[in-house]
XYZ file of C-alpha atoms in Angstrom:
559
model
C -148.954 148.228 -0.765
C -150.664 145.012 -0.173
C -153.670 145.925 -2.012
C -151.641 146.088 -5.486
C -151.264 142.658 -7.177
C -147.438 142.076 -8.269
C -147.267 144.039 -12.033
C -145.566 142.640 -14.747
C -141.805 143.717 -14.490
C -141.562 143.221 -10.649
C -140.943 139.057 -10.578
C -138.255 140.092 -12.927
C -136.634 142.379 -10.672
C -137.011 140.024 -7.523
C -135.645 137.067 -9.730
C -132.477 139.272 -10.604
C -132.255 140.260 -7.038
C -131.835 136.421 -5.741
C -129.157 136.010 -8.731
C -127.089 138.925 -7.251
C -127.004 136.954 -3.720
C -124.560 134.107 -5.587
C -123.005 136.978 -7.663
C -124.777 135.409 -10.785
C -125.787 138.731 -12.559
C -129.127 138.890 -14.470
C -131.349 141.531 -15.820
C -128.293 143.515 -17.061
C -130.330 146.187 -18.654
C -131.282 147.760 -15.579
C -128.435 149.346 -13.535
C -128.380 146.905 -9.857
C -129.061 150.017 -6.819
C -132.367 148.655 -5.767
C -132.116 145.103 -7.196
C -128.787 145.004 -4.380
C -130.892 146.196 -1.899
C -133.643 143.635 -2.394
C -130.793 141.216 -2.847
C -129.579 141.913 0.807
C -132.887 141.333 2.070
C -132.938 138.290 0.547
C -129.366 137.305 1.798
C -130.432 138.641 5.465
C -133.987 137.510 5.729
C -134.810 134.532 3.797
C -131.720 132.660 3.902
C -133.581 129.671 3.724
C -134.761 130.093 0.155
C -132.676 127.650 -1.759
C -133.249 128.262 -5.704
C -130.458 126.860 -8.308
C -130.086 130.401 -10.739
C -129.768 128.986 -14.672
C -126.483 129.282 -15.756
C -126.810 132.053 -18.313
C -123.604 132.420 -21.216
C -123.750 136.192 -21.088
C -121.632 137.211 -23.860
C -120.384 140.585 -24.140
C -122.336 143.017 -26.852
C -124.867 140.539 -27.412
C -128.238 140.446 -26.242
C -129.596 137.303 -24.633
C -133.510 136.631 -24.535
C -132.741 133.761 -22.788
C -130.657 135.855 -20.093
C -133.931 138.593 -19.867
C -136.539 135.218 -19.331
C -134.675 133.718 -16.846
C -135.178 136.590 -14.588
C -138.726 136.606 -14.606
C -138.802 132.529 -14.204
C -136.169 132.872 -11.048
C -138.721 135.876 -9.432
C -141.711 133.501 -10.187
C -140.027 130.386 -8.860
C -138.827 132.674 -5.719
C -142.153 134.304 -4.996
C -144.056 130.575 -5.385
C -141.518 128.840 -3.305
C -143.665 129.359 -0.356
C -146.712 130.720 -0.130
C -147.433 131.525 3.570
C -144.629 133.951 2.889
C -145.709 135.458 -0.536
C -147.285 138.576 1.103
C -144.838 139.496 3.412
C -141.943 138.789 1.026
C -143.417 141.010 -1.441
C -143.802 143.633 1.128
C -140.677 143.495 2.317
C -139.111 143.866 -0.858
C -141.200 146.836 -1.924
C -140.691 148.938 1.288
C -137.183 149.713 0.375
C -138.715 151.330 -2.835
C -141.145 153.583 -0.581
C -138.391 154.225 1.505
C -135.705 155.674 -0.766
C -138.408 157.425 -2.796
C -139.718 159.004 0.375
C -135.558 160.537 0.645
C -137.115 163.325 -0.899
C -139.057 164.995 1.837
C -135.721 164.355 4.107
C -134.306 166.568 1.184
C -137.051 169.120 1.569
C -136.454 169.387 4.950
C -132.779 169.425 4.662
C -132.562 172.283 2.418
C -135.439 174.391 3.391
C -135.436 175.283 7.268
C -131.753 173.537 8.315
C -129.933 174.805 5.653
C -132.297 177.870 4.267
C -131.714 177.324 1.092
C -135.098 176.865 -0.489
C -138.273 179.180 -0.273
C -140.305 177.657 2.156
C -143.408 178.128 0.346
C -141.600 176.641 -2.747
C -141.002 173.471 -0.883
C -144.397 173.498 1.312
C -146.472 173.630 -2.575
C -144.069 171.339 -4.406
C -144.384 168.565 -1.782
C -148.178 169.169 -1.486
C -148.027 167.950 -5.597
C -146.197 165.305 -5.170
C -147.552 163.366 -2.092
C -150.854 164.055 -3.799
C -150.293 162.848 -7.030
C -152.202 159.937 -8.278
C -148.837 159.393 -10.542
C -146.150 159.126 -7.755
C -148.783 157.666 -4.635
C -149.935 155.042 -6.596
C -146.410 154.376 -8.135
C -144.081 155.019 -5.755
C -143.754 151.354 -3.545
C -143.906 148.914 -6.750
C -140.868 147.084 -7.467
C -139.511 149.654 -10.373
C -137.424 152.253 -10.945
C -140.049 155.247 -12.760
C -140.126 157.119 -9.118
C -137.016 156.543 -8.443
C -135.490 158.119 -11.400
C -137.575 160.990 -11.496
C -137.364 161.747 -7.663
C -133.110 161.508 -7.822
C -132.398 163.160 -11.342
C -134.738 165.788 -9.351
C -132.363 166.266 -6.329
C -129.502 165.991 -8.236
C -129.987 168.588 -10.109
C -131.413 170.890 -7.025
C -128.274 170.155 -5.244
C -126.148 170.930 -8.189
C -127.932 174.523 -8.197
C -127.051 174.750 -4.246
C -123.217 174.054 -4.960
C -123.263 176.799 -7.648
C -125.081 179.652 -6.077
C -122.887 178.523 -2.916
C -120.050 178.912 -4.919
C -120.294 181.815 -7.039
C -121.720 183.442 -3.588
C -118.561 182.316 -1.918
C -120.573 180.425 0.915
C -117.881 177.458 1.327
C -119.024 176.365 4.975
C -121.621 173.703 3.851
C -119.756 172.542 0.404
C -118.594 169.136 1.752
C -121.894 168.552 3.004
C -124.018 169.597 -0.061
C -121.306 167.542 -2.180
C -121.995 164.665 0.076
C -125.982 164.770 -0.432
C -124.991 165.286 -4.503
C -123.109 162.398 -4.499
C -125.341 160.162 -2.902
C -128.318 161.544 -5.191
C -126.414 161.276 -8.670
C -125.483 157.491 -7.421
C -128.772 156.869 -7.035
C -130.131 158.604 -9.659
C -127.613 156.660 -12.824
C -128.385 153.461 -10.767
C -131.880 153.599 -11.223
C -132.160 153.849 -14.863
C -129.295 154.325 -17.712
C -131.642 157.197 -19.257
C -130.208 159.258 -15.966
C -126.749 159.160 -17.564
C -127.791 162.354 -19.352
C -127.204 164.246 -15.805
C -123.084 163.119 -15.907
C -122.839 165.649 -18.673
C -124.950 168.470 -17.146
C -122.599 167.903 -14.229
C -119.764 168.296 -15.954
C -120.958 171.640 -18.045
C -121.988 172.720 -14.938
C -118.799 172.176 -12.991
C -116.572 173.451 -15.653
C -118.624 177.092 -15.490
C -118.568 176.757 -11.946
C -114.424 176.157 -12.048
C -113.946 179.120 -14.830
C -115.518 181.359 -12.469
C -113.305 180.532 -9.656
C -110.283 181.042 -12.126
C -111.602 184.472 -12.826
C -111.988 185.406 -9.775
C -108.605 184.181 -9.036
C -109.842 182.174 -6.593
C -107.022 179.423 -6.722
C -107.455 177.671 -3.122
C -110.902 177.598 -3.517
C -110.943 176.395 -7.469
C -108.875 173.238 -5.979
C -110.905 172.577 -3.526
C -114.050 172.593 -5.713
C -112.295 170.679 -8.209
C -110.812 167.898 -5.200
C -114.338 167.902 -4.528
C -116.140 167.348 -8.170
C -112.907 164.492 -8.861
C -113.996 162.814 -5.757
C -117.788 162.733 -7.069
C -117.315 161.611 -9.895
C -114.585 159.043 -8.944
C -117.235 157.504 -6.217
C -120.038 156.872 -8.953
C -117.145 154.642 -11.070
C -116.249 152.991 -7.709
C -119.720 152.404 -6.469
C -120.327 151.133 -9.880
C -117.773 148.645 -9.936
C -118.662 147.618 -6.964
C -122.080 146.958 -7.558
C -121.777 144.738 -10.737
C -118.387 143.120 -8.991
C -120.962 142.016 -5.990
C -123.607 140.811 -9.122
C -121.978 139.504 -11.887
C -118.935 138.704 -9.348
C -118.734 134.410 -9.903
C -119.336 134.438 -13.174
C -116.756 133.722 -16.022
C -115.514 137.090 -16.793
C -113.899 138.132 -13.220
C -111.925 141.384 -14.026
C -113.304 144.997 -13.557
C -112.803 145.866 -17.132
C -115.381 143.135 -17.881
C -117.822 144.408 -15.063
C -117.925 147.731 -16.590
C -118.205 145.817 -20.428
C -121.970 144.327 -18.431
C -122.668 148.019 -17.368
C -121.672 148.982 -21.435
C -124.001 146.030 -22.967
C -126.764 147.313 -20.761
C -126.776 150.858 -22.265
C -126.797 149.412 -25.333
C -129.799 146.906 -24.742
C -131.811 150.114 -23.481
C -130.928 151.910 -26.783
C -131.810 149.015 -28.824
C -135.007 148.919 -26.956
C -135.603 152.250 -27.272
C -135.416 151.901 -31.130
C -138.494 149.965 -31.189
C -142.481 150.723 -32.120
C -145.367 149.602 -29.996
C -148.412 151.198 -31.554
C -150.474 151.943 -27.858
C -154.392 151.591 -27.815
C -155.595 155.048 -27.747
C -158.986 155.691 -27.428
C -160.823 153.119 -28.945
C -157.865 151.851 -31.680
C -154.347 150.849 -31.935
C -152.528 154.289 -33.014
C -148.914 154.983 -34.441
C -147.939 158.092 -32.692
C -144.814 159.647 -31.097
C -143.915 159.679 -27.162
C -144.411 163.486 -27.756
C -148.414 163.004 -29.218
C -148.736 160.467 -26.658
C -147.414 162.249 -23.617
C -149.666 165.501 -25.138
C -152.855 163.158 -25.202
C -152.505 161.515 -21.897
C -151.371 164.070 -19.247
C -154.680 166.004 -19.384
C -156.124 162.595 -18.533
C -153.518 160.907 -15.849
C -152.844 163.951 -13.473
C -154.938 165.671 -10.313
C -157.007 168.168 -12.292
C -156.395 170.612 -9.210
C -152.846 170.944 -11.261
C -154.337 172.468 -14.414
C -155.953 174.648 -12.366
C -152.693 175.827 -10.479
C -150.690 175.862 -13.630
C -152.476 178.426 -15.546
C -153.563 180.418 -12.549
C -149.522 180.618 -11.718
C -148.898 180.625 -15.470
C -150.675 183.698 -15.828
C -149.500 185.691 -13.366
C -146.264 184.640 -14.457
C -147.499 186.325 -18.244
C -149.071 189.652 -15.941
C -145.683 190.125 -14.353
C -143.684 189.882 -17.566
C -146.037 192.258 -19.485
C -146.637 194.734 -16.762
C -143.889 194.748 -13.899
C -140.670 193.983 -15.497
C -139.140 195.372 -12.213
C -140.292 192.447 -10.605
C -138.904 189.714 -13.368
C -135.596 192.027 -13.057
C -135.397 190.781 -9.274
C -135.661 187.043 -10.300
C -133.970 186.483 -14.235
C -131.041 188.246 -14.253
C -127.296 187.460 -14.864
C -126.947 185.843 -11.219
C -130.102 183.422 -11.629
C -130.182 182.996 -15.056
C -127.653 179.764 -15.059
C -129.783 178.637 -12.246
C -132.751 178.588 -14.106
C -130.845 177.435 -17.162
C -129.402 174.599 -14.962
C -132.555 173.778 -13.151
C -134.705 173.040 -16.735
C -131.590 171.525 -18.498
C -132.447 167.736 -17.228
C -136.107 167.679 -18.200
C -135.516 169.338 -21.885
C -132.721 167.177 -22.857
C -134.716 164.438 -21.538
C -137.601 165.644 -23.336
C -135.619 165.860 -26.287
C -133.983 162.978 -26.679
C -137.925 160.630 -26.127
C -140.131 162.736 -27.816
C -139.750 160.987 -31.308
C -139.687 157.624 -30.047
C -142.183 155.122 -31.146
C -141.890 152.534 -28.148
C -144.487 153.422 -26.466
C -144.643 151.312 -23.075
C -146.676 153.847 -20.629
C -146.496 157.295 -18.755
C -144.361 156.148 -16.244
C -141.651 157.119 -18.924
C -142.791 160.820 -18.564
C -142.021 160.806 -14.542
C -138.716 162.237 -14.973
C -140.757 165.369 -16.689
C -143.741 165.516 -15.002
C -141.852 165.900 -11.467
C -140.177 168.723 -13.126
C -143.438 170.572 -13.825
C -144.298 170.109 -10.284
C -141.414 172.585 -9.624
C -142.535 174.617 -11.952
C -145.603 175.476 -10.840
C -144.777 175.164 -7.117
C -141.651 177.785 -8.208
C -144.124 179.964 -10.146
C -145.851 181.034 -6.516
C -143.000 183.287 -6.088
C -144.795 185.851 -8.337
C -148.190 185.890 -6.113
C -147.811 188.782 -4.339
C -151.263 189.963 -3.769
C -153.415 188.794 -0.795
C -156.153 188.032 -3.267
C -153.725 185.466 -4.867
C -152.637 183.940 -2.309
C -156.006 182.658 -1.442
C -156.684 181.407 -5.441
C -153.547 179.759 -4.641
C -155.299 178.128 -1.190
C -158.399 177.237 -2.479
C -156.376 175.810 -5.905
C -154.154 173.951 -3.541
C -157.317 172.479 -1.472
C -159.230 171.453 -4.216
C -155.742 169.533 -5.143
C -155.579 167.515 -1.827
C -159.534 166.850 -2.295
C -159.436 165.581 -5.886
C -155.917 163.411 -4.986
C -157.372 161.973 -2.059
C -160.634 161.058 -3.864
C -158.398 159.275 -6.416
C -156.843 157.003 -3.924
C -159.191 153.591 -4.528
C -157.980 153.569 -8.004
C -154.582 152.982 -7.064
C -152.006 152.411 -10.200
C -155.134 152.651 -12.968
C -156.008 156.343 -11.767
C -158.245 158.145 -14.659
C -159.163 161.639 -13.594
C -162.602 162.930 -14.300
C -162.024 164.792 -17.577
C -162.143 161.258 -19.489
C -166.069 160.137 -18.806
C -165.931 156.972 -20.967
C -164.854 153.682 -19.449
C -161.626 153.649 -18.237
C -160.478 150.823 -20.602
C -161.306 152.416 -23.889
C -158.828 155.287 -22.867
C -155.387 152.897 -23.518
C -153.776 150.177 -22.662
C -151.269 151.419 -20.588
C -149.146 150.387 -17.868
C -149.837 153.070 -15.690
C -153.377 151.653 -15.880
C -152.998 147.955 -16.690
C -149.650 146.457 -15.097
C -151.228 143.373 -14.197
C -152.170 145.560 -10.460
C -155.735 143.677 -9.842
C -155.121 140.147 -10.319
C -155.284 139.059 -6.853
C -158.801 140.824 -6.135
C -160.644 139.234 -8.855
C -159.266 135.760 -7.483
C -160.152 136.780 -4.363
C -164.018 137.553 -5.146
C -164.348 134.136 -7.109
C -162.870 132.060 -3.547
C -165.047 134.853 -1.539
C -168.501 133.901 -3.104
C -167.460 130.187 -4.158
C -167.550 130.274 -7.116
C -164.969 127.782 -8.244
C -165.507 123.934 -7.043
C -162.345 121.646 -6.291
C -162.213 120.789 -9.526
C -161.868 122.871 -12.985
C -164.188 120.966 -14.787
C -165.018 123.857 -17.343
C -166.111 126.263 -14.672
C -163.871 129.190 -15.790
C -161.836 130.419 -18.612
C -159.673 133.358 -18.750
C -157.269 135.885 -20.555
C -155.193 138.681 -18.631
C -152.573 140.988 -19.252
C -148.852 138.712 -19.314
C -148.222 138.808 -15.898
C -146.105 135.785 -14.931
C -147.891 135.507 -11.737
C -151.448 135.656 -12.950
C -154.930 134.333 -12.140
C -153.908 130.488 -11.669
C -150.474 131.423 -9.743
C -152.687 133.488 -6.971
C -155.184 131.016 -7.025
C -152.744 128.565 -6.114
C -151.114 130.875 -3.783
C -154.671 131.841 -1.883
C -155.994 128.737 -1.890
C -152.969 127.491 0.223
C -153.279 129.972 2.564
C -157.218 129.839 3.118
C -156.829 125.892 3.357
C -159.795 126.290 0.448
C -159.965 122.559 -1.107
C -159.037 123.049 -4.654
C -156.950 120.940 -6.940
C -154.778 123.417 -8.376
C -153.976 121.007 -11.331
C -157.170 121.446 -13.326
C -157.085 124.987 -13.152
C -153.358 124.685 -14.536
C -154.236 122.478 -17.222
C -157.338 124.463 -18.409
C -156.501 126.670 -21.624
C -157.466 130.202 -21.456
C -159.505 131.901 -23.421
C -158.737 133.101 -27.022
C -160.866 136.258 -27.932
C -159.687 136.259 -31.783
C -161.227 132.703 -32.148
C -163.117 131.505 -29.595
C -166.774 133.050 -29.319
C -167.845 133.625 -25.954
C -171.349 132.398 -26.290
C -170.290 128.978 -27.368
C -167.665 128.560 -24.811
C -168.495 125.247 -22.593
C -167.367 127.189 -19.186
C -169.512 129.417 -16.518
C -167.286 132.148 -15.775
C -165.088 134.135 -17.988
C -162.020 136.391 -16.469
C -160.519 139.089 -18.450
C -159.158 142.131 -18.109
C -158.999 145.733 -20.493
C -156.539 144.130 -22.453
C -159.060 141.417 -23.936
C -161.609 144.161 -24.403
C -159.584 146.603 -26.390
C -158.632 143.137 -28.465
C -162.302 142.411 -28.986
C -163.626 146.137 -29.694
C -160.862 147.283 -32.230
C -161.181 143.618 -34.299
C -165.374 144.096 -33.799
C -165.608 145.458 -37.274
C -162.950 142.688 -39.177
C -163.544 139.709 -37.135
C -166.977 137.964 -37.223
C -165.992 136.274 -34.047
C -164.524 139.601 -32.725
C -168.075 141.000 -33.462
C -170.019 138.498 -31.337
C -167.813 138.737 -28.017
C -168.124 142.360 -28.228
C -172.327 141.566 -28.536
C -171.951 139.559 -25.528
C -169.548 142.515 -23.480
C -171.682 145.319 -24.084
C -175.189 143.772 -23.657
C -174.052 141.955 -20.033
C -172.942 143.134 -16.800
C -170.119 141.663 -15.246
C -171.100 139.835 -12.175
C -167.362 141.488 -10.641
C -165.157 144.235 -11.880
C -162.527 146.266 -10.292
C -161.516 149.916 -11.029
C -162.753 149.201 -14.791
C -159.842 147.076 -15.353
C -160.260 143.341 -14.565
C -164.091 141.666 -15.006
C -165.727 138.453 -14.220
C -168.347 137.348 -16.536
C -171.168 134.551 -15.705
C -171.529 132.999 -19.452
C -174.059 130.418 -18.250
């Protein structure tokens, strides 16, 4: 965890957290889960941080810029407040991250040898995908809510399968329990992004079919108790809600619940507004207006272990040999009694799908968690079919070269590129599943390492990386403070960085350049409009960079 840089959105996050401690709410378009829990970390552990929050006007249905800033200014003012404790302050706030994500293999466990109610092969394969997933390992302790989302709406809806087939079974000795663990996973799952508010109506559809079942089978006593149960659900998600932004937004003007669930309102509607936007990406060598859909179809072949391609069509087409030639078999598994499982276990990532796919604001893949997790299942649900000892070991040797191809993607932590793309890894796009601002720290770290940078910035080094509020200058003021390395942190603060649209980098007074995949994509898709464009991209591809890290931040020795 240490050896990932703070990315863009996390000082944000950490900012909003230290507001929640005097119950002055920011970052309202996030729901507050994690954001509390960092915020009682904060209240517990570093008591001694004393940090005047701006007093924001948050007004009802309006959106504030000045309200989204001020988190990212309060995180940056936090995380510089002392700098012996940056490290461990960051760590500590991104272990409960790890730790709820990691809820998933208690799940696992739960459900597949205490309570039997998942093949254990099913579970073994799906968690072998996941913990070796360059998406989710390298993803998984930052300061965001991507996993999180993914790995809940996931449970949820597993659990909601459990309660039906429980139900329509009538197996009612576990129901509190499993309607404990589904209550507990929906919370999380609606208070880790407002896009999981599409599972409130698959658990109501789902409930209702559940209760008209019960009525047909005249089932009365246990038709209330399934409905006591749902009521109580669904009631604890309000509560918990109101709860949460009471604790956050609690001192500020508006006091009564009604308003508190007007701030959870306004943030669904900043997210939608959001939403509404276009970012043409950098794809492949330009800046491209496409869909999430062409996106998500270009870059999955690209960002995942290709040990899954392999497993998906080897399951895929046994799942196509079974249909065509032993129907008996697909009898055993889609009929009437599974058929609204299967419908209920896909309904989450196709509405999701659904609703994204024409969007135009394209941030990253990291919006495509919530399906890709999904297709995990799929494939690790698809082994049911194997059957044949020759299979099975396909399915051992596909599963081996998995582990061997996700542990060999490890050292490229968030950036991760699988081998199918064989240009540099910058040309491939500019997103934030590859640059999030992840290897700041390491290229300040080589420049202090080697000595390259005297006490004074006297035009020694110039630089442009992606907008991360804590960037080059902020860790070299936070490293040089802990390494007692003489530096006067002022020049390096007042130098301007470098401009790539008009500043050549030939002519440029200073030794060292820093940049990052960012600047390059800048540079190589103006190279052909922009005379000055042209020249830096000369200078780029005709020198070696005296540093570079997983293909994503450079050092450059101009003279």
């Amino acid at each position: 965890m240490l050896n990932t840089s703070i990315t863009s959105d996390e000082s944000a996050y950490i900012g909003a957290a230290y507001a929640y401690t005097q119950g002055l709410g920011l970052n309202q378009e996030h729901p507050l889960f994690f954001k509390l829990i960092n915020s009682l970390i904060l209240n517990i552990f570093y008591s001694d941080y004393n940090l005047e929050v701006p007093s924001i006007n948050i007004i009802s249905g309006e959106e504030s810029i000045e309200a989204r800033l001020a988190a990212f200014n309060l995180g940056y003012n936090l995380l510089m407040e002392k700098s012996n404790n940056f490290h461990q302050l960051l760590f500590n706030l991104r272990l409960p991250h790890l730790f709820f994500n990691s809820f998933i293999f208690f799940w696992l466990y739960l459900y597949t040898f205490i309570f039997k109610k998942m093949p254990e092969k099913v579970s073994v394969i799906f968690a072998i995908l996941y913990v070796l997933s360059p998406t989710f390992y390298s993803h998984n302790f930052l300061i965001a809510f991507d996993v999180s989302v993914s790995v809940f709406a996931l449970l949820s809806i597993l659990t909601l399968m459990v309660i039906y087939q429980s139900l329509i079974n009538g197996e009612n000795r576990l129901l509190e329990i499993h309607f404990i663990v589904f209550t507990f996973c929906l919370f999380v799952a609606i208070s880790s992004k407002f896009s999981n508010l599409i599972l409130l109506p698959i658990t109501i559809g789902t409930c209702t079919v559940i209760g008209f079942k019960l009525f047909k089978k005249k089932n009365i006593s246990g038709l209330i108790n399934f409905s006591l149960l749902t009521f109580s659900s669904l009631f604890a998600q309000l509560f918990l809600i109101v709860f949460m932004y009471n604790w956050a937004f609690g001192k500020l003007t508006n006091k009564s619940i009604f308003d508190k669930i007007w701030v959870f309102i306004d943030g669904i509607k900043m997210n939608l507004s959001t939403a509404g936007g276009i970012r043409e990406p950098f794809w492949n060598g330009d800046f491209v207006s496409i869909t999430s859909l062409e996106y998500l179809v270009k870059i999955f072949w690209l960002k995942e272990n290709p040990g899954l391609f392999m497993l998906g069509l080897f399951t895929f087409s046994i799942l196509i040999y079974t249909l065509t030639y032993q129907r008996q078999v697909i009898k055993n598994y889609i009929n009437r009694q599974n058929l609204p499982l299967i419908i209920l276990g896909t309904a989450y990532p196709l509405i999701y799908f659904w609703l994204t796919k024409d969007s135009r604001f394209i941030i990253g893949y990291r919006y495509f968690y919530p399906i890709i997790v999904f297709v995990y299942l799929l494939i690790a649900s698809l082994t049911v079919f194997l059957k044949h000892k020759w299979q099975k070991y396909v399915l051992l040797g596909g599963l081996t070269l998995y582990v061997y191809l996700g542990m060999l993607g490890i050292p490229q932590s968030l950036s991760y590129v699988n081998p199918l793309w064989n240009q540099e890894k910058w040309k491939l796009a500019d997103d934030s599943t590859i640059n999030w601002g992840q290897e700041t720290e390491h290229g300040v770290e080589y420049l202090l390492t080697h000595k390259l940078l005297p006490k004074d910035n006297d035009n020694t080094i110039t630089y442009q990386l992606f907008g991360v509020n804590i960037g080059f200058v902020q860790y070299l003021d936070l490293l040089t403070k802990i390494q007692d390395y003489p530096i006067n942190i002022q020049s390096y603060y007042a130098q301007s960085r470098f401009n790539p649209e008009t500043e050549t980098i030939t002519q440029l007074p200073h030794q060292y350049l820093l940049i990052d995949s960012t600047v390059k994509q800048k540079i190589y898709v103006q190279r052909e409009t922009n005379p000055i464009a042209a020249e830096n991209w000369n200078f780029l591809s005709n020198n070696k960079p005296i540093y570079s890290r997983n293909d994503i931040i450079f050092i450059y020795k101009i003279s």
